[in-house]
Amino acid sequence: MTARIGIVGAGLIGRAWAIVFARAGMSVCLYDVDAGALDKAREAIRQSLDDLRQAGLIDEVDAPLALIQTESDLARAMASAEYIQECGPENVEAKRRIYSDLEAVVAEDTVLASSTSGIAASQFTDHLRHPERCLVAHPVNPPYLIPLVEVAPAPATSEAAVSRTMRLMEQANQAPILVRKEIQGFILNRLQGALLNEALRLFRDGYVSAEDLDKTVKHGLGLRWSFMGPFETIDLNAPSGVVDYGQRYGPLYRDVDRQRGNDDPWEAATLGALDEERRAQLPSDGLADRQAWRDRRLMALMAHQRSVSPT
Amino acid sequence: MTARIGIVGAGLIGRAWAIVFARAGMSVCLYDVDAGALDKAREAIRQSLDDLRQAGLIDEVDAPLALIQTESDLARAMASAEYIQECGPENVEAKRRIYSDLEAVVAEDTVLASSTSGIAASQFTDHLRHPERCLVAHPVNPPYLIPLVEVAPAPATSEAAVSRTMRLMEQANQAPILVRKEIQGFILNRLQGALLNEALRLFRDGYVSAEDLDKTVKHGLGLRWSFMGPFETIDLNAPSGVVDYGQRYGPLYRDVDRQRGNDDPWEAATLGALDEERRAQLPSDGLADRQAWRDRRLMALMAHQRSVSPT
């Protein structure tokens, strides 16, 4: 099957999605109201594809690039799409308008998926004639290096829309998970938030430096989590599995849960102190180089993971 | 410098520490009151060294093995040690006795470090004549595959004991961090607990399956955390760094913090449901094979990390 994918918005996320789908051999039409943004997007996509080729993650640049069309007319861009990935502004009103516009030009069974990282699908689709084909498909940035996609339906979303989206993501070599009920922050950012909240409190209260906190994860916790996840990790960390583990460590973690307090770990003073430590490690003018380093490390990690047993 | 290391207790952790120090060229004396345990330990250590050699992480088995002596007499084992890694039972009274026994046989400036994963050093050293050379050096299991070591002094611990321990761990190619004040669970298990508490609530309340929760981390969050840690991750995830990130995402994470409730995520019913899902993915009789798989994946990840730029 060669799906026809429409992408709304040629910013960072829209471009990255174009790479994901075209890399898997799917035909993509990237839409933006701003024709200048489309030209910039094509150049940025070529550069990213070239980086992927140099990292050994794709064989060639031209084939996927040839699968990506750009278009500044919404109706022409989306008329034949089977699946649309919306990458508009993170704003309920803007999204409601985009979905109304989309509904006017697409086929009745086209799936409309949003890249939103925080807004529940029901909030921007409940005014549509066909909200049942709408849901969230939340990527991690950039999705061509981090495969997780959170598929988060609204109460009105049909099972068919969910299963088509899950299947499409698998065909595109992403790793979709199902968020079974609407919840703020979905799963990934709630887990990230829980860890960051504790991390900021430990840093703020003087138990650990920012650098040592990062070391605790990158040289400790993060190693197993990068190929197993937290439940499998604890399942393998007690002789008889998770129940045994819970009997050994549950009381400690319950105490950690109760010791949190009601203070706000994201206060400006805490962030200011963290920024001071971070800038001592990495000056502001080094951020862009370090982001490029991160992406190279992610590419090398992907290549490594492909070389070992897949599960 | 070739430090002389004493290790108290030839169980899993004691054996693993012997490998860490001997791999770095240090001379080790492994003590256990049970001479049979020492024979078993030597065979298990040889097997682990052979696994490391096959993974390309060490060049040969015989040289480190030759650096490891075993001894069932405490005074003979510890008399010439400069640093002692205690791996006794996780029990305050047992540790208090071990430290009294150790103090009677070691030189005055020998550092006494405990592998305890949960007990603060002051609780089992405040009765000693020289508590200032005592602290916690908490490894992650197994320390020869996961380099993080939490160095956690008591209020009475001297700066010299802390800095000697930090330096020794670096010489042994571990990644030590400093826990600046005593706290239950140190840093790693508090971070792990915060994430697990949220994970168990999301699973218990039907938002996500156990398998999808693990996917969220292993295909999403865990990838960057395996080489950057959580603070560097967010610092690079907003155009101007952590303060910028906090302004964008702080409100979401504050909400996650406030939505936790006071219920116990480690209740038996939740663990039972998690166990049911885990056993469907991995039957009990497959746990040992999967643990061996985990260790092979950790070895492959270490080899990968050595092959890329170190920071």
Coordinates of C-alpha atoms in Angstrom, one line a residue:
Chain A
M1 CA 0.0 0.0 0.0
T2 CA 1.3 3.5 -0.8
A3 CA -0.7 5.8 1.4
R4 CA -1.2 9.4 0.3
I5 CA -0.3 11.7 3.2
G6 CA -1.2 15.3 3.6
I7 CA 0.7 17.5 6.1
V8 CA -0.6 20.8 7.3
G9 CA 2.2 23.3 8.3
A10 CA 5.8 23.3 7.0
G11 CA 7.4 24.2 10.3
L12 CA 9.9 22.0 12.2
I13 CA 7.4 19.3 13.0
G14 CA 5.7 19.2 9.6
R15 CA 9.0 18.9 7.8
A16 CA 10.0 16.0 10.1
W17 CA 6.8 14.2 9.5
A18 CA 7.4 14.5 5.7
I19 CA 10.7 12.7 6.2
V20 CA 9.1 10.0 8.3
F21 CA 6.4 9.2 5.6
A22 CA 8.6 9.6 2.5
R23 CA 11.4 7.5 4.1
A24 CA 8.8 4.7 4.3
G25 CA 8.0 5.1 0.6
M26 CA 4.7 7.0 1.1
S27 CA 3.7 9.9 -1.1
V28 CA 3.5 13.2 0.8
C29 CA 1.9 16.6 0.1
L30 CA 3.3 19.3 2.4
Y31 CA 0.9 22.3 2.7
D32 CA 1.6 25.7 4.0
V33 CA -0.2 29.0 3.4
D34 CA 3.2 30.6 3.1
A35 CA 4.9 29.6 -0.2
G36 CA 8.3 30.9 1.1
A37 CA 8.0 28.5 4.1
L38 CA 7.6 25.7 1.6
D39 CA 10.8 26.5 -0.2
K40 CA 12.7 26.7 3.1
A41 CA 11.1 23.4 4.1
R42 CA 12.3 21.6 1.0
E43 CA 15.9 22.7 1.5
A44 CA 15.8 21.8 5.2
I45 CA 14.3 18.3 4.4
R46 CA 17.1 17.7 1.9
Q47 CA 19.7 18.5 4.5
S48 CA 18.1 16.2 7.1
L49 CA 17.8 13.4 4.6
D50 CA 21.5 13.9 3.8
D51 CA 22.3 13.7 7.5
L52 CA 20.4 10.4 7.8
R53 CA 22.2 9.0 4.7
Q54 CA 25.6 9.9 6.2
A55 CA 24.6 8.2 9.4
G56 CA 23.7 5.1 7.4
L57 CA 20.0 5.2 8.3
I58 CA 18.8 5.6 4.8
D59 CA 20.3 4.5 1.5
E60 CA 19.6 7.6 -0.6
V61 CA 18.3 11.1 -0.6
D62 CA 16.6 11.5 -3.9
A63 CA 14.0 8.8 -3.7
P64 CA 12.3 10.1 -0.5
L65 CA 12.7 13.7 -1.7
A66 CA 10.9 12.9 -4.9
L67 CA 7.9 11.6 -2.9
I68 CA 7.5 15.0 -1.2
Q69 CA 5.4 17.6 -3.0
T70 CA 4.7 21.1 -1.7
E71 CA 1.5 23.0 -2.2
S72 CA 0.1 26.3 -0.9
D73 CA -3.5 25.7 -1.9
L74 CA -5.3 23.7 0.8
A75 CA -7.9 22.1 -1.4
R76 CA -5.4 21.0 -4.0
A77 CA -3.0 19.7 -1.3
M78 CA -5.5 17.7 0.6
A79 CA -8.2 16.5 -1.8
S80 CA -6.6 13.1 -2.4
A81 CA -5.1 12.5 1.0
E82 CA -6.1 9.4 3.0
Y83 CA -4.4 10.6 6.2
I84 CA -3.6 14.2 7.2
Q85 CA -1.1 15.1 9.9
E86 CA -1.9 18.6 11.2
C87 CA 1.0 20.6 12.5
G88 CA -0.6 24.0 13.1
P89 CA -0.2 26.4 16.1
E90 CA -0.7 25.1 19.6
N91 CA -3.9 27.1 20.1
V92 CA -7.4 25.7 20.4
E93 CA -9.1 28.5 18.3
A94 CA -6.5 28.2 15.5
K95 CA -6.9 24.4 15.4
R96 CA -10.8 24.7 15.3
R97 CA -10.5 26.9 12.2
I98 CA -8.0 24.6 10.6
Y99 CA -10.2 21.5 11.2
S100 CA -13.3 23.4 9.7
D101 CA -11.2 24.3 6.7
L102 CA -10.0 20.7 6.3
E103 CA -13.4 19.2 6.6
A104 CA -14.6 21.4 3.7
V105 CA -11.9 20.0 1.3
V106 CA -11.2 16.3 2.3
A107 CA -12.9 13.0 1.5
E108 CA -15.3 11.8 4.1
D109 CA -13.1 9.0 5.5
T110 CA -9.8 10.8 5.5
V111 CA -8.2 10.5 9.0
L112 CA -7.4 13.9 10.5
A113 CA -4.6 13.6 13.1
S114 CA -3.1 16.4 15.2
S115 CA 0.6 16.7 16.3
T116 CA -0.5 18.7 19.4
S117 CA 1.6 18.0 22.4
G118 CA -1.0 19.1 24.9
I119 CA -4.5 19.7 23.6
A120 CA -7.1 16.9 23.8
A121 CA -8.7 16.1 20.3
S122 CA -12.2 16.8 21.6
Q123 CA -11.4 20.4 22.2
F124 CA -10.8 21.3 18.6
T125 CA -13.0 18.7 16.8
D126 CA -16.4 18.7 18.6
H127 CA -17.8 21.2 16.2
L128 CA -17.2 19.1 13.1
R129 CA -19.7 17.1 11.1
H130 CA -17.4 14.1 11.2
P131 CA -15.4 14.3 14.5
E132 CA -15.2 10.4 14.4
R133 CA -12.2 10.5 12.1
C134 CA -10.2 12.9 14.2
L135 CA -7.6 12.2 16.9
V136 CA -4.1 13.2 18.2
A137 CA -1.0 11.5 16.9
H138 CA 1.7 13.2 19.0
P139 CA 5.3 12.8 17.9
V140 CA 8.5 13.3 19.8
N141 CA 10.8 15.8 18.1
P142 CA 12.3 14.9 15.7
P143 CA 10.0 11.9 14.8
Y144 CA 12.5 10.5 12.2
L145 CA 15.0 10.0 15.1
I146 CA 12.6 9.2 18.0
P147 CA 10.0 6.7 16.9
L148 CA 7.4 7.0 19.7
V149 CA 3.9 8.4 18.6
E150 CA 1.1 8.8 21.1
V151 CA -2.2 8.0 19.4
A152 CA -4.8 9.7 21.6
P153 CA -8.5 9.5 20.4
A154 CA -11.3 11.7 21.7
P155 CA -14.5 10.0 23.1
A156 CA -16.1 10.6 19.6
T157 CA -13.2 9.0 17.7
S158 CA -14.1 5.8 15.8
E159 CA -12.2 2.6 16.3
A160 CA -11.5 2.5 12.6
A161 CA -9.7 5.9 12.8
V162 CA -7.6 4.6 15.7
S163 CA -6.6 1.3 14.0
R164 CA -5.9 3.0 10.7
T165 CA -3.6 5.5 12.5
M166 CA -1.8 2.8 14.5
R167 CA -1.3 0.7 11.4
L168 CA 0.0 3.6 9.3
M169 CA 2.5 4.5 12.0
E170 CA 3.8 1.0 12.1
Q171 CA 4.1 1.0 8.3
A172 CA 6.1 4.2 8.7
N173 CA 8.4 2.4 11.1
Q174 CA 7.3 4.5 14.1
A175 CA 6.3 3.0 17.5
P176 CA 2.7 4.0 18.2
I177 CA 1.1 3.6 21.6
L178 CA -2.6 4.0 22.4
V179 CA -3.7 6.6 25.0
R180 CA -7.0 4.9 26.0
K181 CA -8.7 8.0 27.5
E182 CA -8.2 11.7 27.1
I183 CA -5.7 13.1 29.7
Q184 CA -3.7 16.2 29.9
G185 CA -0.1 15.7 28.7
F186 CA -0.8 12.2 27.4
I187 CA 1.6 9.6 28.7
L188 CA 5.1 10.7 27.7
N189 CA 5.0 14.2 29.1
R190 CA 3.3 13.0 32.3
L191 CA 6.1 10.6 32.9
Q192 CA 8.7 13.2 32.0
G193 CA 7.0 15.7 34.3
A194 CA 6.9 13.4 37.3
L195 CA 10.6 12.8 37.0
L196 CA 11.4 16.5 36.3
N197 CA 9.3 17.6 39.3
E198 CA 11.3 15.4 41.6
A199 CA 14.6 16.3 39.9
L200 CA 14.0 20.1 40.3
R201 CA 13.1 19.6 44.0
L202 CA 16.3 17.6 44.6
F203 CA 18.3 20.3 42.8
R204 CA 16.5 23.2 44.4
D205 CA 16.9 21.8 47.9
G206 CA 20.6 21.3 47.6
Y207 CA 20.9 17.5 47.5
V208 CA 22.6 17.3 44.1
S209 CA 24.1 19.5 41.4
A210 CA 22.4 19.8 38.0
E211 CA 25.3 18.0 36.3
D212 CA 25.3 15.1 38.8
L213 CA 21.5 14.8 38.4
D214 CA 22.0 14.4 34.6
K215 CA 24.8 11.8 35.3
T216 CA 22.4 9.8 37.5
V217 CA 20.1 9.3 34.6
K218 CA 22.6 9.1 31.7
H219 CA 25.0 6.7 33.5
G220 CA 22.3 5.0 35.5
L221 CA 18.6 4.9 35.0
G222 CA 18.5 5.9 31.4
L223 CA 20.6 3.0 30.1
R224 CA 18.1 0.2 30.7
W225 CA 15.1 2.5 30.0
S226 CA 16.5 3.1 26.5
F227 CA 15.7 -0.5 25.5
M228 CA 13.3 -1.9 28.1
G229 CA 11.1 0.8 29.7
P230 CA 10.4 1.1 33.5
F231 CA 8.0 -1.8 34.1
E232 CA 10.2 -4.4 32.4
T233 CA 13.2 -3.0 34.3
I234 CA 11.6 -3.6 37.7
D235 CA 10.1 -6.9 36.5
L236 CA 13.7 -8.1 35.9
N237 CA 15.1 -6.5 39.1
A238 CA 13.6 -8.9 41.7
P239 CA 13.9 -12.7 41.6
S240 CA 10.2 -13.3 41.1
G241 CA 9.2 -10.2 39.1
V242 CA 7.1 -7.1 39.7
V243 CA 5.1 -8.2 42.7
D244 CA 8.3 -9.3 44.5
Y245 CA 9.9 -5.9 43.5
G246 CA 6.9 -4.0 44.8
Q247 CA 7.2 -5.8 48.2
R248 CA 10.9 -4.8 48.4
Y249 CA 10.8 -1.3 47.1
G250 CA 7.2 -0.2 47.2
P251 CA 7.5 1.2 50.7
L252 CA 10.4 3.4 49.7
Y253 CA 8.6 4.8 46.6
R254 CA 5.5 5.4 48.6
D255 CA 7.6 7.5 51.0
V256 CA 9.1 9.4 48.0
D257 CA 5.5 10.0 46.8
R258 CA 4.4 11.4 50.2
Q259 CA 7.5 13.6 50.7
R260 CA 6.9 15.8 47.7
G261 CA 5.0 18.6 49.3
N262 CA 2.8 21.1 47.5
D263 CA 5.4 23.7 46.5
D264 CA 5.9 24.5 42.9
P265 CA 9.1 23.0 41.5
W266 CA 9.0 25.3 38.4
E267 CA 9.4 28.6 40.2
A268 CA 11.5 31.2 38.5
A269 CA 14.2 31.1 41.2
T270 CA 14.7 27.4 40.7
L271 CA 14.8 27.7 36.9
G272 CA 17.2 30.6 37.3
A273 CA 19.6 28.6 39.4
L274 CA 19.4 25.7 37.0
D275 CA 20.1 28.0 34.1
E276 CA 23.1 29.3 35.9
E277 CA 24.6 25.8 36.2
R278 CA 23.6 24.8 32.7
R279 CA 25.2 28.0 31.2
A280 CA 28.4 27.3 33.1
Q281 CA 28.4 23.8 31.4
L282 CA 27.2 25.1 28.0
P283 CA 27.1 28.8 27.1
S284 CA 24.0 30.0 25.2
D285 CA 26.0 30.4 22.0
G286 CA 26.8 26.6 22.2
L287 CA 23.2 25.5 22.3
A288 CA 22.8 25.0 18.5
D289 CA 26.0 23.0 18.2
R290 CA 24.9 20.8 21.1
Q291 CA 21.5 20.2 19.5
A292 CA 23.3 19.0 16.3
W293 CA 25.5 16.8 18.6
R294 CA 22.3 15.4 20.2
D295 CA 20.9 14.6 16.8
R296 CA 24.1 12.8 15.8
R297 CA 24.1 10.8 19.0
L298 CA 20.4 9.9 18.4
M299 CA 21.3 8.7 14.9
A300 CA 24.2 6.7 16.2
L301 CA 21.9 5.2 18.9
M302 CA 19.3 4.2 16.2
A303 CA 22.0 2.6 14.1
H304 CA 23.2 0.7 17.2
Q305 CA 19.7 -0.4 18.0
R306 CA 19.2 -1.7 14.5
S307 CA 22.3 -3.8 14.8
V308 CA 21.1 -5.7 17.9
S309 CA 18.2 -8.0 18.5
P310 CA 15.0 -6.0 17.9
T311 CA 13.0 -6.7 21.1
Chain B
M1 CA 48.5 4.0 41.8
T2 CA 47.4 0.5 42.4
A3 CA 44.9 0.7 45.2
R4 CA 44.3 -2.3 47.5
I5 CA 40.6 -2.9 47.7
G6 CA 38.7 -5.0 50.3
I7 CA 35.2 -6.2 49.6
V8 CA 33.0 -7.5 52.4
G9 CA 30.4 -10.1 51.2
A10 CA 30.7 -12.4 48.2
G11 CA 27.1 -12.2 47.0
L12 CA 26.0 -10.7 43.7
I13 CA 27.0 -7.1 44.5
G14 CA 30.3 -8.1 46.1
R15 CA 31.3 -10.2 43.1
A16 CA 30.4 -7.4 40.7
W17 CA 32.5 -4.8 42.6
A18 CA 35.4 -7.2 42.4
I19 CA 35.1 -7.2 38.6
V20 CA 34.9 -3.3 38.6
F21 CA 38.1 -2.9 40.5
A22 CA 40.1 -5.7 39.0
R23 CA 39.1 -4.6 35.5
A24 CA 40.8 -1.3 36.3
G25 CA 44.0 -3.1 37.4
M26 CA 43.4 -2.8 41.2
S27 CA 44.2 -5.5 43.6
V28 CA 41.1 -6.9 45.3
C29 CA 40.6 -9.1 48.4
L30 CA 37.0 -10.5 48.5
Y31 CA 36.0 -11.6 52.0
D32 CA 33.1 -13.8 53.1
V33 CA 32.6 -15.7 56.3
D34 CA 31.4 -18.6 54.2
A35 CA 34.4 -20.2 52.3
G36 CA 31.9 -22.1 50.0
A37 CA 30.4 -18.8 48.9
L38 CA 34.0 -17.7 48.0
D39 CA 34.4 -20.7 45.7
K40 CA 31.1 -20.0 44.0
A41 CA 32.0 -16.3 43.7
R42 CA 35.3 -17.1 41.9
E43 CA 33.5 -19.2 39.3
A44 CA 30.8 -16.6 38.8
I45 CA 33.4 -13.9 38.4
R46 CA 35.2 -15.9 35.8
Q47 CA 32.0 -16.4 33.9
S48 CA 31.1 -12.7 34.0
L49 CA 34.7 -11.7 32.9
D50 CA 34.3 -14.1 30.0
D51 CA 31.0 -12.5 29.0
L52 CA 32.7 -9.1 29.1
R53 CA 35.5 -10.4 26.9
Q54 CA 33.1 -11.8 24.4
A55 CA 31.3 -8.5 24.2
G56 CA 34.6 -6.8 23.4
L57 CA 34.6 -4.8 26.7
I58 CA 37.8 -6.3 28.2
D59 CA 40.8 -7.8 26.4
E60 CA 41.4 -10.8 28.6
V61 CA 40.0 -12.8 31.6
D62 CA 43.1 -14.0 33.3
A63 CA 44.7 -10.7 34.2
P64 CA 41.8 -9.3 36.2
L65 CA 41.0 -12.7 37.7
A66 CA 44.6 -12.9 39.0
L67 CA 44.1 -9.6 40.8
I68 CA 41.2 -11.1 42.9
Q69 CA 42.1 -13.0 46.1
T70 CA 39.5 -14.5 48.3
E71 CA 39.7 -14.8 52.1
S72 CA 37.4 -16.0 54.9
D73 CA 39.4 -14.3 57.7
L74 CA 38.3 -10.7 58.1
A75 CA 41.6 -9.4 59.7
R76 CA 43.8 -11.1 57.1
A77 CA 41.4 -9.9 54.3
M78 CA 41.2 -6.3 55.3
A79 CA 44.5 -5.5 57.1
S80 CA 46.2 -3.9 54.1
A81 CA 43.1 -2.4 52.3
E82 CA 43.1 1.3 51.6
Y83 CA 39.4 1.2 50.7
I84 CA 36.7 -1.2 51.7
Q85 CA 33.4 -1.8 49.9
E86 CA 30.9 -3.3 52.3
C87 CA 28.2 -5.5 50.7
G88 CA 26.5 -7.0 53.7
P89 CA 22.8 -7.5 54.4
E90 CA 20.4 -4.5 54.1
N91 CA 19.8 -4.3 57.8
V92 CA 20.9 -1.6 60.2
E93 CA 21.9 -3.9 63.1
A94 CA 23.9 -6.3 60.9
K95 CA 25.7 -3.3 59.4
R96 CA 26.5 -1.8 62.8
R97 CA 28.1 -5.1 63.8
I98 CA 30.1 -5.3 60.5
Y99 CA 31.4 -1.8 60.9
S100 CA 32.5 -2.5 64.5
D101 CA 34.3 -5.6 63.3
L102 CA 35.9 -3.7 60.5
E103 CA 37.1 -0.8 62.7
A104 CA 38.9 -3.4 64.9
V105 CA 41.0 -4.7 62.0
V106 CA 41.7 -1.9 59.5
A107 CA 44.2 1.0 59.4
E108 CA 42.9 4.3 60.7
D109 CA 42.6 6.0 57.4
T110 CA 41.0 3.2 55.4
V111 CA 37.8 4.4 53.8
L112 CA 34.7 2.3 54.7
A113 CA 32.0 2.5 51.9
S114 CA 28.7 0.8 52.0
S115 CA 26.8 -0.5 49.0
T116 CA 23.4 0.0 50.7
S117 CA 20.7 1.1 48.4
G118 CA 18.6 2.7 51.1
I119 CA 20.2 3.2 54.6
A120 CA 21.9 6.5 55.4
A121 CA 25.5 6.1 56.5
S122 CA 25.0 7.8 59.8
Q123 CA 22.6 5.1 60.9
F124 CA 25.2 2.4 61.0
T125 CA 28.4 4.3 61.7
D126 CA 27.6 6.8 64.5
H127 CA 28.8 4.4 67.1
L128 CA 32.3 4.1 65.7
R129 CA 35.5 5.8 66.9
H130 CA 36.2 7.0 63.4
P131 CA 32.9 7.6 61.6
E132 CA 34.6 10.3 59.5
R133 CA 36.0 7.7 57.0
C134 CA 32.6 6.1 56.5
L135 CA 30.1 6.8 53.7
V136 CA 27.7 5.2 51.2
A137 CA 28.9 4.3 47.6
H138 CA 25.7 2.9 46.1
P139 CA 26.1 1.1 42.8
V140 CA 23.5 0.1 40.2
N141 CA 23.4 -3.6 39.5
P142 CA 25.6 -4.8 37.9
P143 CA 28.1 -2.0 38.4
Y144 CA 30.5 -3.4 35.7
L145 CA 27.7 -2.6 33.2
I146 CA 26.1 0.5 34.7
P147 CA 28.7 3.0 35.8
L148 CA 26.8 5.3 38.1
V149 CA 27.8 5.3 41.8
E150 CA 26.0 7.5 44.3
V151 CA 28.6 8.7 46.9
A152 CA 26.5 9.7 49.9
P153 CA 28.4 11.0 53.0
A154 CA 26.9 11.3 56.5
P155 CA 27.1 14.6 58.3
A156 CA 30.2 13.2 60.2
T157 CA 32.0 12.1 57.0
S158 CA 35.3 14.0 56.2
E159 CA 35.8 15.7 52.9
A160 CA 39.0 13.6 52.5
A161 CA 36.9 10.4 52.6
V162 CA 34.5 11.8 50.0
S163 CA 37.2 13.0 47.6
R164 CA 39.2 9.8 47.9
T165 CA 36.1 7.8 47.1
M166 CA 35.1 10.0 44.1
R167 CA 38.6 9.7 42.7
L168 CA 38.8 6.0 43.2
M169 CA 35.5 5.5 41.4
E170 CA 36.8 7.6 38.5
Q171 CA 40.0 5.6 38.4
A172 CA 37.8 2.4 38.3
N173 CA 36.0 3.9 35.2
Q174 CA 32.7 4.4 37.2
A175 CA 30.6 7.6 37.1
P176 CA 30.4 8.9 40.7
I177 CA 27.9 11.6 41.7
L178 CA 27.8 13.3 45.1
V179 CA 24.7 13.2 47.2
R180 CA 25.3 16.4 49.2
K181 CA 23.0 15.7 52.2
E182 CA 21.5 12.5 53.6
I183 CA 18.2 11.7 52.0
Q184 CA 16.1 8.5 51.8
G185 CA 16.5 6.7 48.5
F186 CA 19.5 8.9 47.5
I187 CA 19.0 10.4 44.0
L188 CA 18.5 7.6 41.5
N189 CA 15.8 5.7 43.3
R190 CA 13.9 8.9 44.1
L191 CA 13.9 9.8 40.4
Q192 CA 12.9 6.2 39.5
G193 CA 10.2 6.2 42.2
A194 CA 8.7 9.5 40.9
L195 CA 8.4 8.1 37.4
L196 CA 7.2 4.7 38.6
N197 CA 4.5 6.3 40.8
E198 CA 3.1 8.2 37.9
A199 CA 3.4 5.2 35.6
L200 CA 1.6 2.9 38.0
R201 CA -1.3 5.4 38.4
L202 CA -1.6 5.8 34.6
F203 CA -1.7 2.0 34.2
R204 CA -4.0 1.4 37.2
D205 CA -6.5 4.1 36.0
G206 CA -6.8 2.6 32.5
Y207 CA -5.0 5.3 30.4
V208 CA -2.4 2.9 29.0
S209 CA -1.3 -0.7 28.9
A210 CA 1.9 -1.8 30.6
E211 CA 3.4 -2.7 27.3
D212 CA 2.6 0.7 25.8
L213 CA 3.9 2.5 28.9
D214 CA 7.3 0.7 28.4
K215 CA 7.2 1.6 24.7
T216 CA 6.7 5.3 25.7
V217 CA 10.0 5.2 27.6
K218 CA 12.1 2.9 25.4
H219 CA 11.1 4.4 22.1
G220 CA 10.7 7.9 23.4
L221 CA 11.9 9.4 26.7
G222 CA 14.7 6.9 27.4
L223 CA 16.6 7.5 24.1
R224 CA 17.9 11.0 25.0
W225 CA 18.1 10.2 28.7
S226 CA 20.6 7.4 27.9
F227 CA 23.2 9.9 26.9
M228 CA 22.1 13.4 28.2
G229 CA 20.0 13.2 31.3
P230 CA 16.7 15.1 31.9
F231 CA 18.1 18.6 32.5
E232 CA 20.2 18.7 29.4
T233 CA 17.3 17.3 27.4
I234 CA 15.0 20.1 28.4
D235 CA 17.8 22.7 28.0
L236 CA 18.1 21.7 24.4
N237 CA 14.3 21.4 23.8
A238 CA 13.5 25.1 23.8
P239 CA 15.2 27.8 21.7
S240 CA 16.7 29.7 24.6
G241 CA 17.3 26.9 27.1
V242 CA 15.8 25.8 30.4
V243 CA 14.1 29.1 31.5
D244 CA 12.4 29.3 28.1
Y245 CA 11.4 25.6 28.4
G246 CA 10.0 26.2 31.9
Q247 CA 7.8 29.0 30.7
R248 CA 6.4 26.8 27.9
Y249 CA 6.0 23.5 29.8
G250 CA 6.2 24.4 33.5
P251 CA 2.4 24.9 33.8
L252 CA 1.7 21.4 32.4
Y253 CA 4.1 19.8 34.7
R254 CA 2.7 21.7 37.7
D255 CA -0.7 20.4 36.8
V256 CA 0.7 16.8 36.6
D257 CA 2.2 17.4 40.1
R258 CA -1.1 18.5 41.5
Q259 CA -3.2 15.8 39.9
R260 CA -1.4 12.9 41.7
G261 CA -3.7 12.5 44.6
N262 CA -2.8 10.8 47.9
D263 CA -3.6 7.2 46.9
D264 CA -1.0 4.5 47.1
P265 CA 0.2 3.5 43.6
W266 CA 1.9 0.3 45.0
E267 CA -1.3 -1.4 46.3
A268 CA -1.4 -5.2 45.8
A269 CA -4.3 -5.0 43.3
T270 CA -2.3 -2.7 41.0
L271 CA 0.8 -4.9 41.2
G272 CA -1.3 -7.9 40.6
A273 CA -2.8 -6.4 37.4
L274 CA 0.7 -5.4 36.3
D275 CA 2.0 -8.9 37.0
E276 CA -0.8 -10.4 34.9
E277 CA 0.2 -8.2 31.9
R278 CA 3.9 -8.8 32.3
R279 CA 3.4 -12.6 32.6
A280 CA 1.4 -12.5 29.4
Q281 CA 4.4 -10.9 27.7
L282 CA 7.1 -12.9 29.6
P283 CA 6.2 -16.1 31.5
S284 CA 7.9 -16.6 34.9
D285 CA 10.1 -19.3 33.5
G286 CA 11.5 -16.8 30.9
L287 CA 12.7 -14.3 33.5
A288 CA 16.3 -15.7 33.8
D289 CA 16.8 -15.7 30.0
R290 CA 15.5 -12.2 29.7
Q291 CA 17.9 -11.0 32.4
A292 CA 20.7 -12.5 30.4
W293 CA 19.3 -10.7 27.3
R294 CA 19.2 -7.4 29.3
D295 CA 22.9 -7.9 30.3
R296 CA 23.9 -8.6 26.7
R297 CA 22.0 -5.4 25.6
L298 CA 23.7 -3.4 28.3
M299 CA 27.1 -4.7 27.1
A300 CA 26.3 -3.8 23.5
L301 CA 25.1 -0.4 24.6
M302 CA 28.4 0.2 26.5
A303 CA 30.4 -0.9 23.4
H304 CA 28.3 1.5 21.3
Q305 CA 28.8 4.4 23.8
R306 CA 32.6 3.8 23.7
S307 CA 32.5 4.1 20.0
V308 CA 31.0 7.6 19.9
S309 CA 32.2 10.9 21.3
P310 CA 32.4 10.6 25.0
T311 CA 30.4 13.6 26.2

